[in-house]
């Protein structure tokens, strides 16, 4: 195994894998280190919605074949409240574009396959322990391959920290050199994946006194549901019968409609937290995706931001390593942060729109009704929502 490369990429999620594919296409040598096995990362169900611009980005680099073959295109979402419902044709409002419903693990599988086919060096079951000399131009990364006693070290010119929200890379930036903006949102979420066909043609956001309920799409046989719960409420409090009856109650409409049940595949509670770490770079280390910023699933932006970061980083790293031009690398954080904050702003706006406020039917709930009415009746607001939501 080589011990020297141009770029070490830590983490084989959407960010690390897009970066790896783009670098190998540009002829830039890189090695990807991923702590889990290939089977584990290809089975990890998370996001499911790719924005229009992410789909374009994948297509531009020849990485969209799997998505084009299997994904469903969506341009409408539905809001429910008090037995009523309305839809927003956001694809049309945004100029005839769409979301692509494509489970994240399928995208990860495609990106792994294309990188390996191109001759890429991707080491699974390789857990990075520490980074050294990231402030210099000769950083190194130490990792342990499963089943081996000794640690290995890879030297590089640049390191890409694409190791997700709990990774080791972000910690390498000295506390004095970065500012971490953080918000713990006031709601909790129970996330549910079930072997049930969708009971809807488009994603549903339902607002209910007892809390938000979401019915999101995955495949013809698997659906994703979300239930607002008390922050920290453990999944053990949510046996199958409670989940389905709560979804029935919160999604109910005053017309014939029923929710198709199925076997629960996964039930988890999610911490609703947002983090943005500024800057997203330090010396030779560049952070991308969840390693640099975390966003709640509301609005479905996380994987899309990860792909966009990696795309900008790939161009910047290539310019530096091939032509010696550092300008785009130096500007990386400043280039990406405005879009990251806009996504955070949109996600928080949508969260406030659909979650039951803590004051029952008090002042906040009345504001929320007014906002929902505005979205339903004001074409300018619907058009703004559409552009933000679909990522046109
Ligand atoms: P990750 O996908 O987390 O990848 C990081 C990789 O680094 C992992 O494979 C990890 O194993 C590896 N790693 C970590 N530490 C080490 C180490 N020390 N050494 C080696 N490897 C390491 N986003 C959307 O856009 N749309 C959605 O609909 C959506 N829904 C979501 C629903 C849920 C329930 C959740 C939890 C998230 C959702 N997201 C959604 C967010 C999205 O999944 C993430 O934003 C996305 O995975 C970020 O990609 P990433 O490559 O930055 O990080
Ligand atoms: C999802 O598909 O998981 C999803 C979609 C839209 C959201 C949140 C989550 O706003």
Short mmCIF file of C-alpha atoms and ligand atoms in Angstrom, two decimals:
data_model
loop_
_atom_site.label_atom_id
_atom_site.label_comp_id
_atom_site.label_asym_id
_atom_site.label_seq_id
_atom_site.Cartn_x
_atom_site.Cartn_y
_atom_site.Cartn_z
CA UNK A 1 0.00 0.00 0.00
CA UNK A 2 1.16 3.49 -0.86
CA UNK A 3 2.05 5.80 1.99
CA UNK A 4 2.02 9.02 0.05
CA UNK A 5 -0.68 10.70 -2.00
CA UNK A 6 -1.85 14.17 -2.97
CA UNK A 7 -5.13 14.19 -1.05
CA UNK A 8 -6.27 12.01 1.84
CA UNK A 9 -10.05 11.97 2.13
CA UNK A 10 -11.39 10.90 5.51
CA UNK A 11 -14.90 9.42 5.22
CA UNK A 12 -16.84 7.73 2.42
CA UNK A 13 -20.18 9.49 2.72
CA UNK A 14 -21.68 11.68 -0.01
CA UNK A 15 -19.07 14.44 0.53
CA UNK A 16 -15.96 12.22 0.54
CA UNK A 17 -17.12 10.08 -2.35
CA UNK A 18 -18.11 12.94 -4.62
CA UNK A 19 -14.77 14.61 -3.94
CA UNK A 20 -12.92 11.35 -4.64
CA UNK A 21 -14.73 10.82 -7.94
CA UNK A 22 -14.11 14.36 -9.10
CA UNK A 23 -10.42 14.25 -8.17
CA UNK A 24 -9.78 10.97 -9.96
CA UNK A 25 -11.56 12.34 -13.03
CA UNK A 26 -9.20 15.32 -12.93
CA UNK A 27 -6.19 13.04 -12.61
CA UNK A 28 -5.46 14.06 -9.00
CA UNK A 29 -4.19 11.22 -6.83
CA UNK A 30 -6.18 10.56 -3.65
CA UNK A 31 -6.87 7.89 -1.03
CA UNK A 32 -10.18 7.52 0.80
CA UNK A 33 -10.21 6.11 4.35
CA UNK A 34 -13.54 4.86 5.70
CA UNK A 35 -13.96 3.29 9.11
CA UNK A 36 -16.93 1.10 8.26
CA UNK A 37 -17.07 -1.83 5.87
CA UNK A 38 -18.39 -1.41 2.35
CA UNK A 39 -21.50 -3.43 3.22
CA UNK A 40 -22.22 -1.20 6.22
CA UNK A 41 -21.97 2.12 4.36
CA UNK A 42 -24.03 0.79 1.46
CA UNK A 43 -26.80 -0.25 3.87
CA UNK A 44 -27.03 2.92 5.96
CA UNK A 45 -30.41 4.53 5.28
CA UNK A 46 -30.49 8.29 5.81
CA UNK A 47 -31.43 11.01 3.38
CA UNK A 48 -33.70 10.42 0.44
CA UNK A 49 -34.15 13.66 -1.46
CA UNK A 50 -31.73 15.23 -3.90
CA UNK A 51 -32.25 18.81 -4.96
CA UNK A 52 -32.40 19.86 -8.57
CA UNK A 53 -28.91 21.37 -8.41
CA UNK A 54 -27.45 18.21 -6.84
CA UNK A 55 -28.95 16.13 -9.64
CA UNK A 56 -27.42 18.52 -12.20
CA UNK A 57 -24.07 18.35 -10.46
CA UNK A 58 -24.03 14.55 -10.50
CA UNK A 59 -25.09 14.48 -14.15
CA UNK A 60 -22.40 17.00 -15.12
CA UNK A 61 -19.74 14.61 -13.85
CA UNK A 62 -21.27 11.44 -15.28
CA UNK A 63 -22.34 10.20 -11.84
CA UNK A 64 -26.12 10.22 -12.25
CA UNK A 65 -26.82 6.98 -14.16
CA UNK A 66 -28.13 5.09 -11.12
CA UNK A 67 -30.27 8.03 -10.07
CA UNK A 68 -31.69 8.52 -13.57
CA UNK A 69 -32.55 4.81 -13.78
CA UNK A 70 -34.23 4.38 -10.41
CA UNK A 71 -35.22 7.70 -8.82
CA UNK A 72 -38.69 9.17 -8.86
CA UNK A 73 -38.99 12.87 -9.73
CA UNK A 74 -41.16 15.02 -7.49
CA UNK A 75 -42.41 18.55 -7.76
CA UNK A 76 -45.33 18.70 -5.33
CA UNK A 77 -45.60 18.58 -1.56
CA UNK A 78 -48.62 18.68 0.70
CA UNK A 79 -49.42 20.45 3.96
CA UNK A 80 -52.16 19.24 6.31
CA UNK A 81 -53.81 20.93 9.27
CA UNK A 82 -57.07 20.38 11.15
CA UNK A 83 -58.38 17.86 8.63
CA UNK A 84 -57.70 20.09 5.65
CA UNK A 85 -54.92 19.91 3.10
CA UNK A 86 -53.35 21.85 0.29
CA UNK A 87 -50.53 21.15 -2.11
CA UNK A 88 -47.70 23.35 -3.33
CA UNK A 89 -46.53 22.56 -6.90
CA UNK A 90 -43.03 23.70 -6.12
CA UNK A 91 -41.36 22.17 -9.18
CA UNK A 92 -43.61 24.10 -11.52
CA UNK A 93 -43.35 27.26 -9.42
CA UNK A 94 -39.56 27.03 -9.59
CA UNK A 95 -39.59 26.82 -13.39
CA UNK A 96 -40.19 23.16 -14.18
CA UNK A 97 -37.54 21.43 -12.09
CA UNK A 98 -37.79 18.58 -9.61
CA UNK A 99 -36.52 16.77 -6.56
CA UNK A 100 -35.14 13.31 -7.15
CA UNK A 101 -36.20 10.76 -4.56
CA UNK A 102 -33.14 8.53 -4.33
CA UNK A 103 -32.11 6.93 -1.04
CA UNK A 104 -28.70 8.14 0.10
CA UNK A 105 -27.31 4.62 0.41
CA UNK A 106 -27.99 4.03 -3.30
CA UNK A 107 -26.07 7.18 -4.19
CA UNK A 108 -23.24 6.07 -1.90
CA UNK A 109 -23.22 2.66 -3.59
CA UNK A 110 -23.06 4.29 -7.06
CA UNK A 111 -20.25 6.63 -6.07
CA UNK A 112 -18.21 3.79 -4.54
CA UNK A 113 -18.65 1.71 -7.71
CA UNK A 114 -17.61 4.52 -10.06
CA UNK A 115 -14.56 5.44 -7.97
CA UNK A 116 -13.37 1.83 -7.81
CA UNK A 117 -14.01 1.32 -11.53
CA UNK A 118 -11.81 4.33 -12.25
CA UNK A 119 -9.02 2.62 -10.28
CA UNK A 120 -9.57 4.58 -7.06
CA UNK A 121 -7.89 3.68 -3.75
CA UNK A 122 -10.65 3.32 -1.15
CA UNK A 123 -9.76 1.59 2.11
CA UNK A 124 -12.72 0.31 4.09
CA UNK A 125 -12.56 -0.68 7.77
CA UNK A 126 -9.80 1.94 8.08
CA UNK A 127 -10.39 4.12 11.12
CA UNK A 128 -8.54 7.41 11.28
CA UNK A 129 -7.21 8.14 14.75
CA UNK A 130 -5.31 11.35 14.34
CA UNK A 131 -3.99 13.94 11.95
CA UNK A 132 -0.58 15.57 12.26
CA UNK A 133 0.93 18.78 10.98
CA UNK A 134 -2.25 20.04 9.39
CA UNK A 135 -0.97 23.59 9.77
CA UNK A 136 1.92 22.76 7.39
CA UNK A 137 2.07 21.71 3.73
CA UNK A 138 2.98 18.10 4.65
CA UNK A 139 0.07 16.87 6.76
CA UNK A 140 -0.30 13.20 7.63
CA UNK A 141 -3.14 10.97 8.68
CA UNK A 142 -2.79 7.96 10.97
CA UNK A 143 -5.29 5.14 10.77
CA UNK A 144 -5.81 1.57 11.83
CA UNK A 145 -7.00 -1.08 9.41
CA UNK A 146 -9.38 -3.57 11.07
CA UNK A 147 -7.57 -6.78 11.99
CA UNK A 148 -4.14 -5.15 12.08
CA UNK A 149 -2.23 -4.27 15.24
CA UNK A 150 -0.02 -1.54 13.94
CA UNK A 151 -1.16 1.87 12.81
CA UNK A 152 -0.48 3.11 9.31
CA UNK A 153 0.35 6.65 8.29
CA UNK A 154 -0.43 8.35 5.00
CA UNK A 155 1.30 11.57 4.02
CA UNK A 156 -0.36 14.04 1.71
CA UNK A 157 -0.38 17.62 0.51
CA UNK A 158 -4.01 18.20 1.44
CA UNK A 159 -6.50 16.48 3.76
CA UNK A 160 -10.26 16.54 3.23
CA UNK A 161 -12.24 16.00 6.45
CA UNK A 162 -15.46 14.42 5.17
CA UNK A 163 -15.99 12.32 8.30
CA UNK A 164 -19.44 13.47 9.35
CA UNK A 165 -20.72 15.16 12.49
CA UNK A 166 -18.78 13.03 14.96
CA UNK A 167 -15.55 12.77 13.01
CA UNK A 168 -12.01 13.47 14.13
CA UNK A 169 -11.05 16.09 11.53
CA UNK A 170 -13.02 19.10 12.76
CA UNK A 171 -11.31 18.75 16.16
CA UNK A 172 -7.93 19.38 14.54
CA UNK A 173 -8.80 23.02 14.06
CA UNK A 174 -7.55 24.77 17.21
CA UNK A 175 -10.37 26.22 19.30
CA UNK A 176 -8.93 29.71 18.92
CA UNK A 177 -8.98 29.42 15.15
CA UNK A 178 -12.65 28.66 14.67
CA UNK A 179 -16.04 29.70 15.86
CA UNK A 180 -18.78 27.12 16.29
CA UNK A 181 -22.33 28.40 15.87
CA UNK A 182 -24.77 25.97 17.44
CA UNK A 183 -28.47 25.70 18.06
CA UNK A 184 -30.43 23.05 19.86
CA UNK A 185 -33.93 23.24 18.43
CA UNK A 186 -36.85 22.95 20.82
CA UNK A 187 -38.44 19.86 19.26
CA UNK A 188 -37.50 16.22 19.17
CA UNK A 189 -38.08 13.79 16.30
CA UNK A 190 -38.83 10.13 16.13
CA UNK A 191 -37.67 8.84 12.74
CA UNK A 192 -39.30 5.72 11.37
CA UNK A 193 -38.52 3.60 8.35
CA UNK A 194 -41.13 0.99 7.44
CA UNK A 195 -41.61 -1.71 4.82
CA UNK A 196 -44.79 -0.04 3.66
CA UNK A 197 -45.69 1.32 0.24
CA UNK A 198 -46.28 5.09 0.23
CA UNK A 199 -49.82 6.20 1.13
CA UNK A 200 -49.27 9.43 -0.76
CA UNK A 201 -47.92 10.62 -4.09
CA UNK A 202 -45.95 13.44 -2.53
CA UNK A 203 -44.32 14.24 0.80
CA UNK A 204 -46.75 15.34 3.51
CA UNK A 205 -46.06 17.84 6.30
CA UNK A 206 -48.88 17.63 8.85
CA UNK A 207 -49.34 20.11 11.61
CA UNK A 208 -51.26 18.80 14.63
CA UNK A 209 -51.85 19.90 18.22
CA UNK A 210 -49.87 16.92 19.47
CA UNK A 211 -47.03 17.61 17.09
CA UNK A 212 -45.73 17.46 13.56
CA UNK A 213 -46.05 14.29 11.47
CA UNK A 214 -44.28 13.76 8.18
CA UNK A 215 -44.81 11.11 5.55
CA UNK A 216 -41.84 11.09 3.18
CA UNK A 217 -41.03 8.89 0.21
CA UNK A 218 -38.32 6.38 -0.41
CA UNK A 219 -39.18 3.50 -2.75
CA UNK A 220 -42.27 1.58 -3.90
CA UNK A 221 -41.98 -0.68 -0.86
CA UNK A 222 -40.33 1.46 1.82
CA UNK A 223 -41.52 4.75 3.36
CA UNK A 224 -40.10 7.23 5.84
CA UNK A 225 -42.17 8.85 8.61
CA UNK A 226 -41.32 11.49 11.17
CA UNK A 227 -43.13 12.28 14.43
CA UNK A 228 -42.45 15.29 16.61
CA UNK A 229 -41.79 14.10 20.16
CA UNK A 230 -40.38 15.47 23.39
CA UNK A 231 -36.62 16.01 22.95
CA UNK A 232 -34.79 12.99 24.33
CA UNK A 233 -37.89 10.74 24.32
CA UNK A 234 -36.38 7.25 23.88
CA UNK A 235 -37.58 4.99 21.00
CA UNK A 236 -38.65 2.42 23.65
CA UNK A 237 -41.56 4.76 24.40
CA UNK A 238 -42.77 4.23 20.85
CA UNK A 239 -44.01 0.69 20.23
CA UNK A 240 -45.40 -0.02 16.75
CA UNK A 241 -49.05 0.46 17.71
CA UNK A 242 -48.37 3.89 19.19
CA UNK A 243 -46.42 4.97 16.10
CA UNK A 244 -49.15 3.96 13.66
CA UNK A 245 -52.05 5.33 15.69
CA UNK A 246 -50.22 8.62 16.22
CA UNK A 247 -49.46 8.86 12.49
CA UNK A 248 -53.14 8.09 11.75
CA UNK A 249 -54.29 10.84 14.10
CA UNK A 250 -51.84 13.52 13.01
CA UNK A 251 -52.15 12.84 9.28
CA UNK A 252 -55.97 12.56 9.29
CA UNK A 253 -57.98 14.53 6.72
CA UNK A 254 -61.75 15.05 6.41
CA UNK A 255 -62.00 12.86 3.34
CA UNK A 256 -61.34 9.22 2.55
CA UNK A 257 -57.63 8.58 3.13
CA UNK A 258 -55.82 5.90 5.03
CA UNK A 259 -52.27 5.11 5.93
CA UNK A 260 -50.93 1.74 4.81
CA UNK A 261 -49.02 0.09 7.62
CA UNK A 262 -46.01 -2.19 7.33
CA UNK A 263 -43.23 -3.78 9.30
CA UNK A 264 -41.09 -1.22 11.14
CA UNK A 265 -37.50 -1.47 9.90
CA UNK A 266 -35.92 1.19 12.06
CA UNK A 267 -37.10 3.56 14.81
CA UNK A 268 -34.75 6.19 16.22
CA UNK A 269 -34.87 9.47 18.02
CA UNK A 270 -33.03 12.32 16.45
CA UNK A 271 -31.41 15.23 18.17
CA UNK A 272 -32.64 18.34 16.36
CA UNK A 273 -29.43 20.31 16.29
CA UNK A 274 -27.78 22.72 13.88
CA UNK A 275 -24.08 23.52 13.85
CA UNK A 276 -21.91 25.62 11.56
CA UNK A 277 -18.18 25.70 12.18
CA UNK A 278 -16.35 28.70 10.74
CA UNK A 279 -14.00 28.66 8.92
CA UNK A 280 -14.24 25.28 7.20
CA UNK A 281 -10.48 25.07 6.72
CA UNK A 282 -7.23 25.25 8.62
CA UNK A 283 -3.80 24.98 7.00
CA UNK A 284 -3.90 21.95 4.73
CA UNK A 285 -7.16 20.62 6.18
CA UNK A 286 -10.50 21.29 4.48
CA UNK A 287 -13.83 20.21 6.00
CA UNK A 288 -16.83 19.29 3.88
CA UNK A 289 -20.38 18.14 4.57
CA UNK A 290 -21.53 17.23 8.07
CA UNK A 291 -17.96 17.49 9.36
CA UNK A 292 -18.24 21.25 8.89
CA UNK A 293 -21.95 21.84 9.47
CA UNK A 294 -24.94 19.89 10.66
CA UNK A 295 -28.51 20.68 9.71
CA UNK A 296 -31.70 18.98 10.85
CA UNK A 297 -33.48 16.84 8.26
CA UNK A 298 -36.24 19.47 7.91
CA UNK A 299 -36.07 20.72 4.35
CA UNK A 300 -33.81 17.82 3.31
CA UNK A 301 -30.64 19.85 2.79
CA UNK A 302 -27.81 17.93 4.51
CA UNK A 303 -26.70 15.57 1.76
CA UNK A 304 -27.14 18.31 -0.82
CA UNK A 305 -24.87 20.70 1.06
CA UNK A 306 -22.33 17.89 1.42
CA UNK A 307 -22.29 17.35 -2.35
CA UNK A 308 -22.04 21.08 -3.10
CA UNK A 309 -19.12 21.52 -0.65
CA UNK A 310 -17.29 18.60 -2.23
CA UNK A 311 -17.81 19.95 -5.72
CA UNK A 312 -16.36 23.36 -4.87
CA UNK A 313 -13.49 21.72 -2.97
CA UNK A 314 -12.68 19.40 -5.89
CA UNK A 315 -12.28 22.32 -8.27
CA UNK A 316 -10.21 24.29 -5.76
CA UNK A 317 -7.90 21.36 -4.89
CA UNK A 318 -7.37 20.54 -8.54
CA UNK A 319 -6.38 24.13 -9.36
CA UNK A 320 -3.88 24.16 -6.56
CA UNK A 321 -2.34 20.74 -7.13
CA UNK A 322 -2.21 21.02 -10.91
CA UNK A 323 -1.56 24.70 -11.53
CA UNK A 324 -0.23 25.93 -8.18
CA UNK A 325 -3.12 28.41 -7.91
CA UNK A 326 -4.29 28.67 -4.28
CA UNK A 327 -6.96 31.36 -4.74
CA UNK A 328 -10.00 29.05 -4.86
CA UNK A 329 -8.71 26.95 -1.93
CA UNK A 330 -8.14 30.05 0.18
CA UNK A 331 -11.66 31.24 -0.65
CA UNK A 332 -13.33 27.86 0.00
CA UNK A 333 -15.10 28.72 3.28
CA UNK A 334 -16.19 32.14 2.06
CA UNK A 335 -17.50 30.57 -1.14
CA UNK A 336 -19.60 27.97 0.65
CA UNK A 337 -20.82 29.68 3.84
CA UNK A 338 -23.54 31.91 2.33
CA UNK A 339 -25.35 28.90 0.82
CA UNK A 340 -24.91 26.94 4.07
CA UNK A 341 -26.50 29.74 6.10
CA UNK A 342 -29.32 30.10 3.58
CA UNK A 343 -30.08 26.40 3.96
CA UNK A 344 -30.03 26.76 7.76
CA UNK A 345 -32.40 29.71 7.51
CA UNK A 346 -34.80 27.83 5.25
CA UNK A 347 -34.73 24.73 7.42
CA UNK A 348 -35.48 26.74 10.57
CA UNK A 349 -38.31 28.57 8.75
CA UNK A 350 -39.87 25.27 7.71
CA UNK A 351 -39.42 23.85 11.22
CA UNK A 352 -41.31 26.77 12.74
CA UNK A 353 -44.03 26.35 10.14
CA UNK A 354 -44.81 22.72 10.90
CA UNK A 355 -43.98 21.99 14.55
CA UNK A 356 -46.51 22.31 17.34
CA UNK A 357 -45.29 25.15 19.54
CA UNK A 358 -44.77 24.63 23.26
CA UNK A 359 -47.54 27.06 24.18
CA UNK A 360 -50.36 24.81 22.95
CA UNK A 361 -52.82 26.93 21.01
CA UNK A 362 -51.38 30.20 22.27
CA UNK A 363 -49.78 33.10 20.47
CA UNK A 364 -47.15 31.06 18.62
CA UNK A 365 -49.79 28.71 17.26
CA UNK A 366 -51.79 31.63 15.88
CA UNK A 367 -48.69 33.02 14.15
CA UNK A 368 -48.12 29.61 12.70
CA UNK A 369 -51.66 29.46 11.30
CA UNK A 370 -51.17 32.87 9.74
CA UNK A 371 -47.92 31.73 8.14
CA UNK A 372 -49.50 28.57 6.79
CA UNK A 373 -52.38 30.60 5.30
CA UNK A 374 -49.87 32.93 3.73
CA UNK A 375 -48.07 30.03 2.06
CA UNK A 376 -51.39 28.66 0.79
CA UNK A 377 -52.68 31.94 -0.64
CA UNK A 378 -49.70 34.16 -1.46
CA UNK A 379 -48.11 33.22 -4.79
CA UNK A 380 -44.94 35.21 -4.07
CA UNK A 381 -44.34 33.34 -0.84
CA UNK A 382 -45.09 30.01 -2.53
CA UNK A 383 -42.60 30.89 -5.28
CA UNK A 384 -39.90 31.74 -2.72
CA UNK A 385 -40.61 28.48 -0.87
CA UNK A 386 -40.43 26.55 -4.14
CA UNK A 387 -37.00 27.86 -5.11
CA UNK A 388 -35.55 27.23 -1.65
CA UNK A 389 -37.09 23.80 -1.32
CA UNK A 390 -36.20 22.31 -4.69
CA UNK A 391 -32.80 23.99 -4.84
CA UNK A 392 -33.25 25.54 -8.25
P1 LIG B 1 -21.62 11.16 6.32
O1 LIG B 1 -22.63 10.64 5.38
O2 LIG B 1 -21.91 11.09 7.77
O3 LIG B 1 -20.28 10.38 6.01
C1 LIG B 1 -19.15 10.45 6.87
C2 LIG B 1 -18.35 9.16 6.73
O4 LIG B 1 -17.16 9.28 7.49
C3 LIG B 1 -19.10 7.96 7.28
O5 LIG B 1 -19.13 6.94 6.31
C4 LIG B 1 -18.31 7.56 8.52
O6 LIG B 1 -18.33 6.17 8.77
C5 LIG B 1 -16.92 8.05 8.14
N1 LIG B 1 -16.06 8.32 9.30
C6 LIG B 1 -16.39 8.97 10.44
N2 LIG B 1 -15.34 9.02 11.30
C7 LIG B 1 -14.31 8.37 10.67
C8 LIG B 1 -12.98 8.08 11.04
N3 LIG B 1 -12.47 8.45 12.23
N4 LIG B 1 -12.20 7.40 10.16
C9 LIG B 1 -12.70 7.01 8.96
N5 LIG B 1 -13.97 7.26 8.55
C10 LIG B 1 -14.77 7.94 9.40
N6 LIG B 1 -30.09 15.13 3.91
C11 LIG B 1 -30.71 15.46 2.75
O7 LIG B 1 -30.11 16.14 1.93
N7 LIG B 1 -31.99 15.04 2.45
C12 LIG B 1 -32.71 14.29 3.32
O8 LIG B 1 -33.83 13.89 2.99
C13 LIG B 1 -32.10 13.95 4.59
N8 LIG B 1 -32.75 13.19 5.46
C14 LIG B 1 -32.09 12.75 6.57
C15 LIG B 1 -32.76 11.92 7.42
C16 LIG B 1 -32.13 11.44 8.56
C17 LIG B 1 -32.89 10.54 9.48
C18 LIG B 1 -30.77 11.81 8.83
C19 LIG B 1 -30.04 11.28 10.05
C20 LIG B 1 -30.09 12.64 7.98
C21 LIG B 1 -30.73 13.14 6.85
N9 LIG B 1 -30.08 13.98 5.96
C22 LIG B 1 -30.74 14.38 4.83
C23 LIG B 1 -28.68 14.40 6.21
C24 LIG B 1 -27.65 13.60 5.41
O9 LIG B 1 -27.82 12.22 5.63
C25 LIG B 1 -26.24 14.03 5.81
O10 LIG B 1 -26.17 15.43 5.72
C26 LIG B 1 -25.17 13.41 4.91
O11 LIG B 1 -24.99 12.04 5.20
C27 LIG B 1 -23.82 14.13 5.05
O12 LIG B 1 -22.86 13.51 4.24
P2 LIG B 1 -21.34 13.53 4.65
O13 LIG B 1 -20.60 12.84 3.55
O14 LIG B 1 -20.92 14.88 5.05
O15 LIG B 1 -21.25 12.67 6.01
C1 LIG B 2 -37.04 12.95 3.75
O1 LIG B 2 -37.33 12.46 2.64
O2 LIG B 2 -36.50 12.31 4.65
C2 LIG B 2 -37.36 14.37 3.98
C3 LIG B 2 -37.94 15.11 2.98
C4 LIG B 2 -38.28 16.43 3.21
C5 LIG B 2 -38.02 16.99 4.43
C6 LIG B 2 -37.45 16.26 5.44
C7 LIG B 2 -37.11 14.93 5.22
O3 LIG B 2 -38.37 18.27 4.66
#
